Short mmCIF file of C-alpha atoms in Angstrom, two decimals:
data_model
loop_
_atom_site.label_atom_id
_atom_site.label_comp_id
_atom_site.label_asym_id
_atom_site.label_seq_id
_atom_site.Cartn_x
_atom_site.Cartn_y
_atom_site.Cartn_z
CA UNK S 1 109.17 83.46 110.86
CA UNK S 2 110.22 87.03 109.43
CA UNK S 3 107.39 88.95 111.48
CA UNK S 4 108.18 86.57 114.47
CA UNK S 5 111.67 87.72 114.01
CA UNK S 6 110.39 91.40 113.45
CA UNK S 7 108.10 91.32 116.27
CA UNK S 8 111.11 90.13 118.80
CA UNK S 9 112.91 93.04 117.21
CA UNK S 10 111.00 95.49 117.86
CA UNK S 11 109.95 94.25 121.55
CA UNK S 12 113.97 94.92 122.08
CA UNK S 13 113.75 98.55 121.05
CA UNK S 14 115.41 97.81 117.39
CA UNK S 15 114.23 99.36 114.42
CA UNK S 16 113.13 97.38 111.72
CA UNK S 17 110.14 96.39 109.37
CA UNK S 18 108.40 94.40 106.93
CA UNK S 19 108.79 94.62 103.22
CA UNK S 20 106.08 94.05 100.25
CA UNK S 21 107.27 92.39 97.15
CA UNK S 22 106.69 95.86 95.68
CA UNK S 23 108.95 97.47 98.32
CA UNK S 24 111.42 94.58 98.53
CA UNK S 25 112.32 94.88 94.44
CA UNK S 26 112.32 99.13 95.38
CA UNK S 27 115.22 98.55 97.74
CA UNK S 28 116.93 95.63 95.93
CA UNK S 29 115.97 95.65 92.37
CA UNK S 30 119.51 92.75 92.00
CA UNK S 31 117.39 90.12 93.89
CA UNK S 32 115.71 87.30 91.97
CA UNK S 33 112.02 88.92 91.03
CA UNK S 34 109.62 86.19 93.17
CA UNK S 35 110.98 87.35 96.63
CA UNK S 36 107.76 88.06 98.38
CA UNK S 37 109.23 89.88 100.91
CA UNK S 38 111.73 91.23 103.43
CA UNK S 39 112.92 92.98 106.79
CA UNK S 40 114.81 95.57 107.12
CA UNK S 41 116.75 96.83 109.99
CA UNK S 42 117.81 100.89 109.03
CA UNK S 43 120.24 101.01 111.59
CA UNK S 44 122.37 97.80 110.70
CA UNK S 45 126.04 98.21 110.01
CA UNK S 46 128.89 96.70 108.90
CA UNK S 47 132.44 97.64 110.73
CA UNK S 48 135.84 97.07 109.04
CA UNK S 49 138.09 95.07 111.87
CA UNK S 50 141.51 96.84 111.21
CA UNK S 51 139.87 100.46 111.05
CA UNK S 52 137.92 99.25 114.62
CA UNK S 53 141.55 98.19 115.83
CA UNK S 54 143.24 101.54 114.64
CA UNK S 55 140.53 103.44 116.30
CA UNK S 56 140.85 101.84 119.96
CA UNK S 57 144.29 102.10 119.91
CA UNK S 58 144.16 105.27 119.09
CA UNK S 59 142.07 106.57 122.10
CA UNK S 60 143.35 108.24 124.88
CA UNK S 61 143.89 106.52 127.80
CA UNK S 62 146.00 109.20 129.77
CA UNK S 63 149.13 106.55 130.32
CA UNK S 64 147.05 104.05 132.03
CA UNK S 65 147.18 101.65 128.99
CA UNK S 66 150.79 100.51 127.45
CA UNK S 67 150.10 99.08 124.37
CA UNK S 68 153.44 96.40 123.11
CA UNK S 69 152.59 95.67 119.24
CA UNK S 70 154.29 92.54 117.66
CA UNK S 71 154.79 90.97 121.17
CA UNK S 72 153.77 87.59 121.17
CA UNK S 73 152.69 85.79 124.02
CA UNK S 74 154.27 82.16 124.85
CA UNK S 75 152.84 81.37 127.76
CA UNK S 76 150.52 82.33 130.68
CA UNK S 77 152.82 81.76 134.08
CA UNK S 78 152.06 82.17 137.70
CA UNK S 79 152.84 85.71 137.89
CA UNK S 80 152.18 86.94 134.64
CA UNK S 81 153.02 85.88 130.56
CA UNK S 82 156.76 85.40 128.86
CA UNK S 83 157.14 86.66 125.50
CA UNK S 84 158.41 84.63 122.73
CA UNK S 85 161.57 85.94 123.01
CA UNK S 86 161.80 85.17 126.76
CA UNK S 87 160.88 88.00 128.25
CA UNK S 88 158.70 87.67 131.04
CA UNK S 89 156.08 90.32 132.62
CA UNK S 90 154.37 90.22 136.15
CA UNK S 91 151.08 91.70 135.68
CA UNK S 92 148.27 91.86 138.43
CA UNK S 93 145.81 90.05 136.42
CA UNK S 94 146.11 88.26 132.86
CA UNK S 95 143.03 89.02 130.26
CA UNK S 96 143.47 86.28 127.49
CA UNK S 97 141.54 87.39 124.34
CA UNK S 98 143.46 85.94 121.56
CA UNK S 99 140.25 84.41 119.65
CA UNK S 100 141.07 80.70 118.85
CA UNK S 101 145.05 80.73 119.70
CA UNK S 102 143.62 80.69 123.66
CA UNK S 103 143.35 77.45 123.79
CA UNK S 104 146.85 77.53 122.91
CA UNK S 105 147.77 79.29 126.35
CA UNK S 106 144.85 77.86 128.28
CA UNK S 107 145.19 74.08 127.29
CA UNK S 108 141.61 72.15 127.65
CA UNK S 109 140.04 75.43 127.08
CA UNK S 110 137.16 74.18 124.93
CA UNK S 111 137.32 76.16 121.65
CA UNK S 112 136.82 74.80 118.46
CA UNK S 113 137.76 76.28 115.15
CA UNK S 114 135.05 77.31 112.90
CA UNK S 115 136.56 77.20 109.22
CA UNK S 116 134.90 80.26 106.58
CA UNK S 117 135.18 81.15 103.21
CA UNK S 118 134.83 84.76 101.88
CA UNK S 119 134.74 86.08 98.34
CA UNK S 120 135.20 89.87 97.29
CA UNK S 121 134.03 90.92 93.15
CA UNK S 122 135.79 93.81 91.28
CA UNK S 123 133.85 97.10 91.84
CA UNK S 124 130.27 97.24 90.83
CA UNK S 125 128.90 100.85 92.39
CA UNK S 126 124.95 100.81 92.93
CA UNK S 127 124.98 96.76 92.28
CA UNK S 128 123.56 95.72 95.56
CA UNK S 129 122.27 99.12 98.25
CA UNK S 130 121.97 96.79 101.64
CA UNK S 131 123.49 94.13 103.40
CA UNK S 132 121.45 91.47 102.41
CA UNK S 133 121.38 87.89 104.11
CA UNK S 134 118.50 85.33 104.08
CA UNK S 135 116.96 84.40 107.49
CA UNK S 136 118.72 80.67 107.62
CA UNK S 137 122.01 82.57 107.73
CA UNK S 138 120.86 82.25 111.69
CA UNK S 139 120.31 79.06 112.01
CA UNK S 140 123.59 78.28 110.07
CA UNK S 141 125.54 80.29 112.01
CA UNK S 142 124.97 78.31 115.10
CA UNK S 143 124.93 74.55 113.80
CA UNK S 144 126.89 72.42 116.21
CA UNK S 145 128.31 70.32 113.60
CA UNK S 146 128.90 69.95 109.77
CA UNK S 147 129.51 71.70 106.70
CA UNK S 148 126.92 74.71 106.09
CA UNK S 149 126.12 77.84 103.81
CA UNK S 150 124.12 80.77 103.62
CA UNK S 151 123.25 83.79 101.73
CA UNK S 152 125.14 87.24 102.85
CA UNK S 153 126.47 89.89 100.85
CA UNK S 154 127.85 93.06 101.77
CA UNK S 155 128.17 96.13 99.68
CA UNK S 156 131.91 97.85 100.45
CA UNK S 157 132.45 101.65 100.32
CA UNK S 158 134.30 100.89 97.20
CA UNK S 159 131.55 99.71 95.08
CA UNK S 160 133.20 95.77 95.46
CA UNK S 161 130.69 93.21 96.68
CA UNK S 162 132.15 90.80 99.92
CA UNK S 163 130.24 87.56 99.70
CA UNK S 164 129.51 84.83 102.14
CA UNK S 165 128.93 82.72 104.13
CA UNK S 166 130.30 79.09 104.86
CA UNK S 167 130.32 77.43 108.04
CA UNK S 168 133.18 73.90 108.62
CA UNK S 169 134.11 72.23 111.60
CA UNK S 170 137.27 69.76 112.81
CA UNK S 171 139.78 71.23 109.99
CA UNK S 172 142.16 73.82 110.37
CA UNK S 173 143.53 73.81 106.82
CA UNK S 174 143.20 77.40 105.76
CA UNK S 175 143.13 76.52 102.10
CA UNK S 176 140.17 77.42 100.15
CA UNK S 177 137.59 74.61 99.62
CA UNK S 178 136.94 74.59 95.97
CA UNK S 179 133.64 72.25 96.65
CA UNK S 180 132.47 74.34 99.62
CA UNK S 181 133.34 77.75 98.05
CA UNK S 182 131.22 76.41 95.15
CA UNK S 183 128.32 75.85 97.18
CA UNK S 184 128.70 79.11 98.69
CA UNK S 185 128.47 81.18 95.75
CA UNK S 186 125.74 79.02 94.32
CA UNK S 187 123.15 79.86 97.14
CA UNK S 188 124.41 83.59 96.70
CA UNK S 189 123.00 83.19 93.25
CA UNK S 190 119.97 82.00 93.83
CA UNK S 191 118.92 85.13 95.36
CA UNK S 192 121.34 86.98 93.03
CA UNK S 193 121.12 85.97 89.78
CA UNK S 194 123.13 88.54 88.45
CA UNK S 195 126.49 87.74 90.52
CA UNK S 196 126.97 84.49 88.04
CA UNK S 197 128.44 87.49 85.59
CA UNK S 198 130.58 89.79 87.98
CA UNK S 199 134.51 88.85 87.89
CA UNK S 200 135.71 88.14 91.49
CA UNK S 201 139.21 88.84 92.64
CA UNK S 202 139.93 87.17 95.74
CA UNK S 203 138.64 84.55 98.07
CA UNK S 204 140.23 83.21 101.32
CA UNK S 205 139.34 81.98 104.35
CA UNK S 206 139.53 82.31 108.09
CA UNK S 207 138.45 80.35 111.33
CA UNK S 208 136.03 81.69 113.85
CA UNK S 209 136.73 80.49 117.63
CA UNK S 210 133.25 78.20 118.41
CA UNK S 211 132.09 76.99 121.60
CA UNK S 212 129.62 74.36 122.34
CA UNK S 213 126.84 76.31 123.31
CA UNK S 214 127.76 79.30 120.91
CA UNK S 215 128.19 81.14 123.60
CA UNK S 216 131.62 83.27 124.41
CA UNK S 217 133.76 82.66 127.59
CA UNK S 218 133.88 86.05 129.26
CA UNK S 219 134.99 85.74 133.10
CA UNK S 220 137.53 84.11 135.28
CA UNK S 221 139.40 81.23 133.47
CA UNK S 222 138.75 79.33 136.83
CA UNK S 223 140.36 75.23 136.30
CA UNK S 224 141.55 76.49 133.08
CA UNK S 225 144.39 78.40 134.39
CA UNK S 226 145.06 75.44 136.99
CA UNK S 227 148.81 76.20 138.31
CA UNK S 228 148.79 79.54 136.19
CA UNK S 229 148.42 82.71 137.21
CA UNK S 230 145.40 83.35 140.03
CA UNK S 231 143.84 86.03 138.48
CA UNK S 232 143.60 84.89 134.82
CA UNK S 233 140.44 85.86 133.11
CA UNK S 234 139.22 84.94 129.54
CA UNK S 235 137.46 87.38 126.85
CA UNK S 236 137.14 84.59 123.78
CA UNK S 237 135.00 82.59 121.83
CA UNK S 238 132.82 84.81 120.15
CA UNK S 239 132.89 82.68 116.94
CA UNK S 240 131.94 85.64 114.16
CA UNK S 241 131.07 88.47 116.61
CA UNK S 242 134.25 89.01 118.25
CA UNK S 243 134.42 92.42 116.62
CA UNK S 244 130.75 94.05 116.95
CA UNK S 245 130.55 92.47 120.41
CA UNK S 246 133.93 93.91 121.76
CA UNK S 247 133.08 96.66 123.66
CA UNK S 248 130.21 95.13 125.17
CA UNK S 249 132.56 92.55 126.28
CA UNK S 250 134.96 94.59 127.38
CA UNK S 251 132.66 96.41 129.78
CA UNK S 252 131.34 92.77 130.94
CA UNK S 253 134.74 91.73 131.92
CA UNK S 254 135.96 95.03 133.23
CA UNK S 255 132.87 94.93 135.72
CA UNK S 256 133.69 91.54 137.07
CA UNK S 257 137.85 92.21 136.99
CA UNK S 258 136.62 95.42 139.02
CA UNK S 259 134.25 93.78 141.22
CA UNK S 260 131.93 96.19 140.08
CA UNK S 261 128.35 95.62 138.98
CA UNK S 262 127.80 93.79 135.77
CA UNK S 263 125.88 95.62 132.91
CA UNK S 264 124.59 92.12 131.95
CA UNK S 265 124.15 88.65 133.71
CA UNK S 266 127.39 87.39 133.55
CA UNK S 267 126.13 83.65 134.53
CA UNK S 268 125.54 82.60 131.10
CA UNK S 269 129.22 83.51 129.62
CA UNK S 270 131.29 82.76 132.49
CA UNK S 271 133.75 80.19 131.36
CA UNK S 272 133.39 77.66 134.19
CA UNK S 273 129.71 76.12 132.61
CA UNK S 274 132.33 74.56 130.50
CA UNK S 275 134.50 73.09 132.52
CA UNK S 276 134.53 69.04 133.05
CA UNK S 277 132.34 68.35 136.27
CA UNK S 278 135.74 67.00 138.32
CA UNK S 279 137.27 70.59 137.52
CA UNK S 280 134.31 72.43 138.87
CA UNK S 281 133.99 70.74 141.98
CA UNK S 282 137.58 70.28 142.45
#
């Protein structure tokens, strides 16, 4: 499956390649000594969400974009949104990209919360060199249903290790799992032995907007704006890649607000495959 996975990789212009045993325990001398082998991707990266936030807000956009912090939206209405504290504001076109809380504003929207647990360790420089994840961390990020875990583990800048993953579904009780957060860090060990003796300072948890197909909704909200404003459009449900897929979504949906030509096909994302069959022929 790895040189399958390689192979598919590669066809799509990504650099990456196979690992020995020899050269796996070279790169990641933390990981449990019968590995027989990896793949590794050189360009890979990991992006920190509020330094990505800080940094698009921060570009210049020569007074075309004014941007209201700590303004929360109440509702979607026919001509535009009303603040929580009752202000209202007409608007051409409404973009809702508020993650999960859309289906707050968009009611029927089908969104489903996707409950994780993380866990960061003191600082422990040099302890692990990649990000490392095993190859089901695929498949369990796109189960359908249940309770699932996999192997991922980040290095930070500041020597601290952020470990994952966990995967729930139908709960949105943020507190921490004790059984699932146990099974978590138990399949982290088992490629890590060593972690069972680092000190970890803080765990917590978060929930990931989830579709049905595990695909996001990026295109006119169509039946689920009914009565709202005409030109609503959605950018949401990107479960876990809401962040590294951004500005490819944000060209995707600026291209159809535009009437311009999509970078992508925009048929598989466009939010009406979801709707109920009454809706879409309605």
């Amino acid at each position: 499956y790895a040189q399958t996975r390689q192979q598919s990789l590669a066809r799509d212009g990504v650099a990456c390649a196979m690992l020995d045993e020899q050269a796996l325990r070279a790169a990641e001398p933390a990981l449990r000594e019968d590995l027989r082998g990896a793949m590794i991707v050189p360009d890979d990266g990991v992006v920190y969400a509020p330094a990505v936030a800080a940094w698009l807000l921060g570009q210049p956009v020569k007074g075309r974009i004014a941007t209201r912090l700590d303004a929360n939206v109440e509702r979607v209405t026919r001509t535009g949104v009303q603040l929580a504290d009752g202000e209202s504001i007409a608007a051409g076109a409404v973009l809702v990209a508020n993650g999960f809380d859309a289906a707050r504003l968009l009611p029927g929207l089908p969104l489903r919360p996707k409950k994780g647990h993380l866990l960061i360790t003191d600082r422990y420089p040099g302890t692990v060199r990649h990000q490392i994840l095993e190859l089901g961390y695929i498949k369990s990020a796109h189960n359908a249903s249940g309770t699932s875990v996999a192997f991922n583990v980040q290095p930070r800048p500041t020597g601290q290790l952020l470990i994952g993953s966990s995967r729930q579904f139908d709960t949105v009780d943020p507190a921490i799992d004790s059984a699932v957060l146990a099974r978590m860090l138990a399949r982290a060990a088992h490629f890590l032995p060593g972690l069972r003796d680092l000190n970890a300072i803080r765990a917590w948890t978060g929930f990931r907007p989830a579709t049905n197909d595990g695909l996001p909704l990026i295109g006119p909200a169509g039946p689920f704006a009914a009565g709202l404003h005409p030109a609503t459009w959605l950018a949401a449900g990107h479960e876990g890649l809401g962040v590294t897929t951004a500005l490819a979504t944000a060209r995707l949906i600026a291209a159809q607000m535009s009437n311009g030509a999509t970078p992508i096909d925009a048929a598989p994302y466009l939010p009406a495959r979801c709707a109920p069959q009454e809706a879409a022929h309605g």
